[in-house]
Amino acid sequence: MAETAARRALADEGNTSWNVGAETELADLAPESVMVFDLAGNIRYWNPASERLYGWPAIGSVGRSITEISSNAELYVRQWHKLLREGTWAGLVERCTSLGGKVTAAVRQTVRCDAEGRPRDIVEYGREADQEFDQTAVPDTGLPRLAAASWELDTSRIRPLLEAVRDLVSRDLVADLAQQPDWTDELLKGTRIVNVNERAAQLVGAHAGRAGMIGKSVGAFWPRVGRGVLAELIAIVATDRSVTSMRKVAPDGVLRDAAVTAWRSEALERRDTVFVAVNGATDDDRSFSYLRASEERYRKLIHHLPTALLQVDARRMEPVFAELKAGGVSDLNVYLDDHPELIAMAKDVIRVTDANQKAVALFNGTVPADLVRPASFLFAASPETARRVLVARFEGKRSYSEVMKVRTFDGQTLDVRLSVTYPASPERLDVTLISLEDITERLRTERRLRQLETEFTHAARISILGELVTSIAHEVNQPLSAIVTNGETSLRWLSRDNPNLVKVGELTTRVVSSARRASDIVKRIRGMAAKQEPERLPLDLNTVVDEALLFVRHDIEARSIYLSARLAADLPMVLGDRIQLQQVIVNLLVNSIQAIEQRNGSLRRIDLSTSSEDGNTVIFSIHDNGCGIVDGDLDRIFDCFFTTKDDGVGIGLAVCQSIVMAHGGSIRVSNHPGGGAQFQFSLPKQSAPIF
């Protein structure tokens, strides 16, 4: 009753005209408690130092009467009257803290007037009475007071539930009910967040941030530990407006020695609003100074890592993503096709906040501050990468990686592997880590290696053609001989008294056909001999086999070798380079021909076949009835420069293996149970159509 009378006495002073003004921006930075009241004693401004001194967060303090936290409301009213009469007052006041204790503060209060000299508001400066030097320290601990994690909650949706437990509150039985998970979950699910401060968002806001938490259920963010306590406090203060209640909660992995305080404003228009403040230290048994030193060691470690690291603050994109998802956007890629401006906006609002020494060196900067700027410079040389990084974040991935190009500050373009690690609760949501690995030299070396491999493969083809020179000469001589024969016959028909033009026409047609055949042979040989970059196209392996057989047909016939070719019908297409795959098949055929020559006996045979395994793999197999391979050589047969021939170079099978592996396949060799060697290689079928 005394407190209510004190409020009425303050209100009777009556002046509702009040405006804090822009000066509060400076007061936010003051180490001293700064408060502003209207003439009725209602709090209109409450700076962070006031939060630290009294424990009450600004969210729940603004709008309250100062008598609500005064330990002696009647005494405070007398002081207030004196202040309004004299314009200033200084002295000691005793106020209640959010944790249930009391603090004595030395305050100075001043009445401010408007331009016409009428009282406008009261400004109070204060500090803890026994603090003479460090005004931010908690006595006897040396630890800084942290602002409470504060919440403003709306309980209007659970009013029927709260009315149902009113009787339990009056009989002090709500604690028993709070142990029932169903009741607790229903209450917390229906209680909506109206506002939270930055500390609450940092502790439990996940990726949502403050903007993403407002309007959501408090149960979606409150840690599992302490949910019953919160439900109990909401039920108590929501059904008894005069009550401020506090409970201790067990460590939750975020805070230790945490205390939850809940209260309500007496304003009738805010009857469904509950304020909650959570005070506690970081859940770590080590001292604050130790933690600071540990953090500094961690920072130094990061700054001297051999990998370029950037720390990025991407929080400003979270409300954008939340709004898009709320609007039904599920595929950001499709959305960005119609709204490319979002990418440009993201590159400007996402900022690099720190960089280590390796990152500074990568971009040819001088100090980390050179890189502390909007992240757009990262994607100047690879603008599409920014899109893919955004999409990965929108889809909730924890990490993303790709090879991209970056442009250094002095204009160089580097190849780097970008790796992004996105934060997840309870990690700091303002820290997205980007690592950049300079792979410029590695890619240059790989390109050079591929060039050498191409040259090596070309040399192997030339070597094979050298071994097939007799067969090639025979292939070319056949159409040339036909051309000569048909040409000479045509001349004889033309030299007659009555030339047979019909016959000459037939012979001329044969000449043209033979010339085209000779041209095809030359083209085939030139294709095998040419030095060119591999070209991957959809291929029918049976067609490749037929073309390869044309190179060795004469040698097979000249040596009286029986060739059996069983080519499977409806073979799946493979993706490959036609010339390279021909090279593999020709090389295996030449090896079989040479192996058969060493065999004594009349029957000489080569069996080759194509087949498909489960429709996903295409297999080529070749088996000759030669002498086979010495068991000790089977493991070395594909080694470069390994050969069992006196005049061999030993690069053919090594090149075959490299070609097959480059096509995503495998090659193997074994001695056939029926005698001779068997080579088999497999290739994956073409996985997608090529347009």
CSV table of C-alpha atoms in Angstrom, one decimal, residues 117-340:
chain,number,residue,atom,x,y,z
A,117,GLY,CA,11.5,27.5,-18.0
A,118,ARG,CA,9.0,24.8,-17.2
A,119,PRO,CA,10.3,21.5,-15.7
A,120,ARG,CA,10.6,18.9,-18.4
A,121,ASP,CA,12.3,15.8,-16.9
A,122,ILE,CA,14.9,14.6,-14.4
A,123,VAL,CA,18.3,13.3,-15.2
A,124,GLU,CA,20.2,11.1,-12.6
A,125,TYR,CA,23.8,10.2,-12.6
A,126,GLY,CA,24.9,7.4,-10.2
A,127,ARG,CA,27.5,5.0,-9.1
A,128,GLU,CA,27.8,2.3,-6.5
A,129,ALA,CA,28.5,4.1,-3.2
A,130,ASP,CA,31.6,2.2,-2.2
A,131,GLN,CA,33.1,2.4,-5.7
A,132,GLU,CA,35.8,5.0,-5.9
A,133,PHE,CA,37.8,3.9,-8.8
A,134,ASP,CA,36.6,1.0,-11.0
A,135,GLN,CA,33.0,1.8,-11.6
A,136,THR,CA,32.3,-1.3,-13.7
A,137,ALA,CA,33.7,-3.9,-11.3
A,138,VAL,CA,31.7,-6.1,-8.9
A,139,PRO,CA,33.1,-5.7,-5.3
A,140,ASP,CA,35.2,-8.6,-4.0
A,141,THR,CA,35.5,-10.3,-7.4
A,142,GLY,CA,37.2,-8.1,-9.9
A,143,LEU,CA,35.0,-9.5,-12.6
A,144,PRO,CA,33.0,-7.1,-14.8
A,145,ARG,CA,29.3,-7.0,-14.6
A,146,LEU,CA,27.7,-8.1,-17.9
A,147,ALA,CA,24.4,-6.7,-19.0
A,148,ALA,CA,21.6,-9.1,-18.4
A,149,ALA,CA,20.1,-11.1,-21.2
A,150,SER,CA,16.7,-9.5,-21.3
A,151,TRP,CA,13.4,-10.4,-22.9
A,152,GLU,CA,10.0,-8.7,-23.3
A,153,LEU,CA,7.3,-11.4,-23.7
A,154,ASP,CA,3.7,-11.4,-24.7
A,155,THR,CA,1.4,-13.9,-22.9
A,156,SER,CA,-1.9,-12.9,-24.5
A,157,ARG,CA,-2.1,-16.1,-26.4
A,158,ILE,CA,-1.9,-18.3,-23.3
A,159,ARG,CA,-4.3,-16.2,-21.2
A,160,PRO,CA,-6.8,-19.1,-20.8
A,161,LEU,CA,-3.9,-21.4,-19.7
A,162,LEU,CA,-2.7,-18.8,-17.2
A,163,GLU,CA,-6.3,-18.3,-15.8
A,164,ALA,CA,-6.4,-22.1,-15.3
A,165,VAL,CA,-3.3,-22.0,-13.1
A,166,ARG,CA,-4.2,-18.9,-11.1
A,167,ASP,CA,-5.5,-21.0,-8.3
A,168,LEU,CA,-2.2,-23.0,-8.2
A,169,VAL,CA,-0.3,-19.7,-8.1
A,170,SER,CA,-2.3,-18.5,-5.1
A,171,ARG,CA,-1.7,-21.7,-3.3
A,172,ASP,CA,2.0,-21.7,-4.2
A,173,LEU,CA,1.7,-25.0,-6.1
A,174,VAL,CA,2.7,-23.8,-9.5
A,175,ALA,CA,6.3,-25.2,-9.0
A,176,ASP,CA,4.8,-28.7,-8.9
A,177,LEU,CA,3.0,-28.1,-12.1
A,178,ALA,CA,6.1,-26.6,-13.8
A,179,GLN,CA,7.7,-30.0,-13.6
A,180,GLN,CA,5.2,-31.4,-16.1
A,181,PRO,CA,6.8,-31.1,-19.6
A,182,ASP,CA,3.5,-30.9,-21.5
A,183,TRP,CA,2.3,-27.9,-19.4
A,184,THR,CA,5.7,-26.2,-19.7
A,185,ASP,CA,6.0,-26.7,-23.4
A,186,GLU,CA,2.5,-25.4,-24.0
A,187,LEU,CA,3.1,-22.3,-22.0
A,188,LEU,CA,6.5,-21.5,-23.6
A,189,LYS,CA,5.2,-22.3,-27.1
A,190,GLY,CA,2.4,-19.8,-26.7
A,191,THR,CA,4.5,-17.1,-25.2
A,192,ARG,CA,5.7,-14.8,-28.0
A,193,ILE,CA,8.9,-12.6,-28.0
A,194,VAL,CA,8.2,-8.9,-28.3
A,195,ASN,CA,11.8,-7.8,-27.9
A,196,VAL,CA,15.2,-9.0,-26.8
A,197,ASN,CA,18.5,-7.2,-26.2
A,198,GLU,CA,21.7,-8.1,-28.0
A,199,ARG,CA,23.1,-10.2,-25.2
A,200,ALA,CA,20.0,-12.5,-25.3
A,201,ALA,CA,20.3,-12.8,-29.1
A,202,GLN,CA,24.0,-13.6,-28.8
A,203,LEU,CA,23.5,-16.2,-26.2
A,204,VAL,CA,20.6,-18.2,-27.6
A,205,GLY,CA,19.5,-16.5,-30.8
A,206,ALA,CA,21.0,-19.1,-33.1
A,207,HIS,CA,21.1,-17.8,-36.7
A,208,ALA,CA,18.0,-15.7,-36.2
A,209,GLY,CA,19.5,-12.7,-34.5
A,210,ARG,CA,17.2,-10.2,-32.7
A,211,ALA,CA,15.1,-9.6,-35.8
A,212,GLY,CA,14.6,-13.3,-36.3
A,213,MET,CA,13.6,-13.9,-32.7
A,214,ILE,CA,10.9,-11.2,-32.4
A,215,GLY,CA,7.5,-12.6,-32.9
A,216,LYS,CA,8.6,-16.2,-32.4
A,217,SER,CA,7.8,-18.5,-29.5
A,218,VAL,CA,10.1,-18.1,-26.5
A,219,GLY,CA,10.2,-21.9,-26.3
A,220,ALA,CA,12.0,-22.1,-29.7
A,221,PHE,CA,15.1,-20.3,-28.2
A,222,TRP,CA,15.1,-20.9,-24.4
A,223,PRO,CA,17.7,-23.6,-23.5
A,224,ARG,CA,16.3,-27.0,-22.4
A,225,VAL,CA,17.8,-26.4,-18.9
A,226,GLY,CA,15.6,-24.0,-17.0
A,227,ARG,CA,12.4,-24.3,-19.1
A,228,GLY,CA,10.4,-25.3,-16.1
A,229,VAL,CA,11.8,-22.4,-14.1
A,230,LEU,CA,10.8,-19.9,-16.9
A,231,ALA,CA,7.3,-21.4,-17.2
A,232,GLU,CA,6.8,-21.1,-13.4
A,233,LEU,CA,8.0,-17.5,-13.3
A,234,ILE,CA,5.8,-16.5,-16.2
A,235,ALA,CA,2.8,-18.1,-14.6
A,236,ILE,CA,3.5,-16.3,-11.3
A,237,VAL,CA,4.0,-12.8,-12.5
A,238,ALA,CA,1.3,-13.0,-15.3
A,239,THR,CA,-1.4,-13.8,-12.7
A,240,ASP,CA,-0.2,-11.5,-9.9
A,241,ARG,CA,0.7,-8.0,-11.2
A,242,SER,CA,2.4,-7.0,-8.0
A,243,VAL,CA,4.9,-9.8,-8.0
A,244,THR,CA,8.5,-9.8,-9.1
A,245,SER,CA,10.0,-13.3,-8.9
A,246,MET,CA,13.5,-14.7,-9.2
A,247,ARG,CA,14.8,-18.2,-9.5
A,248,LYS,CA,18.3,-19.8,-9.8
A,249,VAL,CA,18.8,-22.2,-12.6
A,250,ALA,CA,21.4,-25.0,-13.2
A,251,PRO,CA,24.3,-24.4,-15.7
A,252,ASP,CA,23.0,-24.7,-19.2
A,253,GLY,CA,26.3,-24.8,-21.2
A,254,VAL,CA,26.0,-21.1,-21.8
A,255,LEU,CA,25.8,-19.5,-18.3
A,256,ARG,CA,26.7,-20.7,-14.8
A,257,ASP,CA,25.2,-19.4,-11.6
A,258,ALA,CA,22.4,-18.0,-13.7
A,259,ALA,CA,19.4,-16.3,-12.1
A,260,VAL,CA,16.2,-15.6,-13.9
A,261,THR,CA,14.1,-12.7,-12.8
A,262,ALA,CA,10.6,-12.0,-14.1
A,263,TRP,CA,8.3,-9.0,-13.5
A,264,ARG,CA,5.4,-7.1,-15.0
A,265,SER,CA,4.7,-3.5,-15.6
A,266,GLU,CA,1.6,-2.1,-13.8
A,267,ALA,CA,0.4,-0.3,-16.9
A,268,LEU,CA,-3.0,-1.7,-17.7
A,269,GLU,CA,-2.4,-1.5,-21.4
A,270,ARG,CA,0.5,-3.9,-21.0
A,271,ARG,CA,-1.3,-6.5,-18.8
A,272,ASP,CA,-0.1,-9.3,-21.0
A,273,THR,CA,3.6,-8.3,-21.0
A,274,VAL,CA,6.2,-10.1,-18.9
A,275,PHE,CA,9.8,-9.0,-18.6
A,276,VAL,CA,12.5,-11.5,-18.0
A,277,ALA,CA,16.2,-10.9,-17.2
A,278,VAL,CA,18.9,-13.6,-17.0
A,279,ASN,CA,22.1,-12.8,-15.1
A,280,GLY,CA,25.0,-15.1,-15.0
A,281,ALA,CA,28.7,-15.6,-15.8
A,282,THR,CA,30.2,-17.4,-18.7
A,283,ASP,CA,29.9,-21.2,-18.0
A,284,ASP,CA,33.6,-21.6,-17.3
A,285,ASP,CA,35.4,-22.1,-14.0
A,286,ARG,CA,38.4,-20.1,-15.0
A,287,SER,CA,38.8,-16.5,-14.1
A,288,PHE,CA,37.8,-13.7,-16.5
A,289,SER,CA,41.5,-12.6,-16.9
A,290,TYR,CA,42.4,-16.2,-17.8
A,291,LEU,CA,39.7,-16.3,-20.4
A,292,ARG,CA,40.9,-13.0,-21.8
A,293,ALA,CA,44.4,-14.3,-22.0
A,294,SER,CA,43.2,-17.6,-23.6
A,295,GLU,CA,41.2,-15.6,-26.2
A,296,GLU,CA,44.3,-13.5,-27.0
A,297,ARG,CA,46.4,-16.7,-27.4
A,298,TYR,CA,43.7,-18.1,-29.7
A,299,ARG,CA,43.7,-14.9,-31.7
A,300,LYS,CA,47.5,-15.0,-32.1
A,301,LEU,CA,47.3,-18.6,-33.2
A,302,ILE,CA,44.8,-17.7,-35.8
A,303,HIS,CA,46.8,-14.8,-37.0
A,304,HIS,CA,49.9,-16.9,-37.5
A,305,LEU,CA,48.3,-20.0,-39.1
A,306,PRO,CA,49.8,-20.9,-42.5
A,307,THR,CA,46.3,-20.7,-44.1
A,308,ALA,CA,44.7,-17.4,-45.1
A,309,LEU,CA,41.7,-16.9,-42.8
A,310,LEU,CA,39.1,-14.2,-42.9
A,311,GLN,CA,36.5,-13.5,-40.2
A,312,VAL,CA,33.2,-12.4,-41.7
A,313,ASP,CA,30.1,-10.9,-40.1
A,314,ALA,CA,27.1,-12.0,-42.2
A,315,ARG,CA,24.4,-11.4,-39.6
A,316,ARG,CA,22.6,-8.8,-41.6
A,317,MET,CA,21.6,-11.4,-44.2
A,318,GLU,CA,19.8,-13.6,-41.6
A,319,PRO,CA,16.7,-11.4,-41.4
A,320,VAL,CA,16.6,-11.3,-45.2
A,321,PHE,CA,16.8,-15.0,-45.4
A,322,ALA,CA,14.1,-15.4,-42.7
A,323,GLU,CA,11.8,-13.0,-44.6
A,324,LEU,CA,12.3,-14.9,-47.8
A,325,LYS,CA,11.6,-18.3,-46.2
A,326,ALA,CA,8.5,-16.8,-44.5
A,327,GLY,CA,7.4,-15.6,-47.9
A,328,GLY,CA,7.6,-19.2,-49.3
A,329,VAL,CA,11.0,-19.0,-51.0
A,330,SER,CA,12.5,-22.5,-50.8
A,331,ASP,CA,14.9,-22.4,-53.8
A,332,LEU,CA,17.2,-19.4,-53.5
A,333,ASN,CA,18.8,-20.2,-56.9
A,334,VAL,CA,15.6,-19.7,-58.7
A,335,TYR,CA,14.8,-16.6,-56.7
A,336,LEU,CA,18.2,-15.0,-57.6
A,337,ASP,CA,17.5,-15.5,-61.3
A,338,ASP,CA,14.8,-12.9,-60.9
A,339,HIS,CA,16.4,-10.8,-58.2
A,340,PRO,CA,20.1,-10.6,-58.9
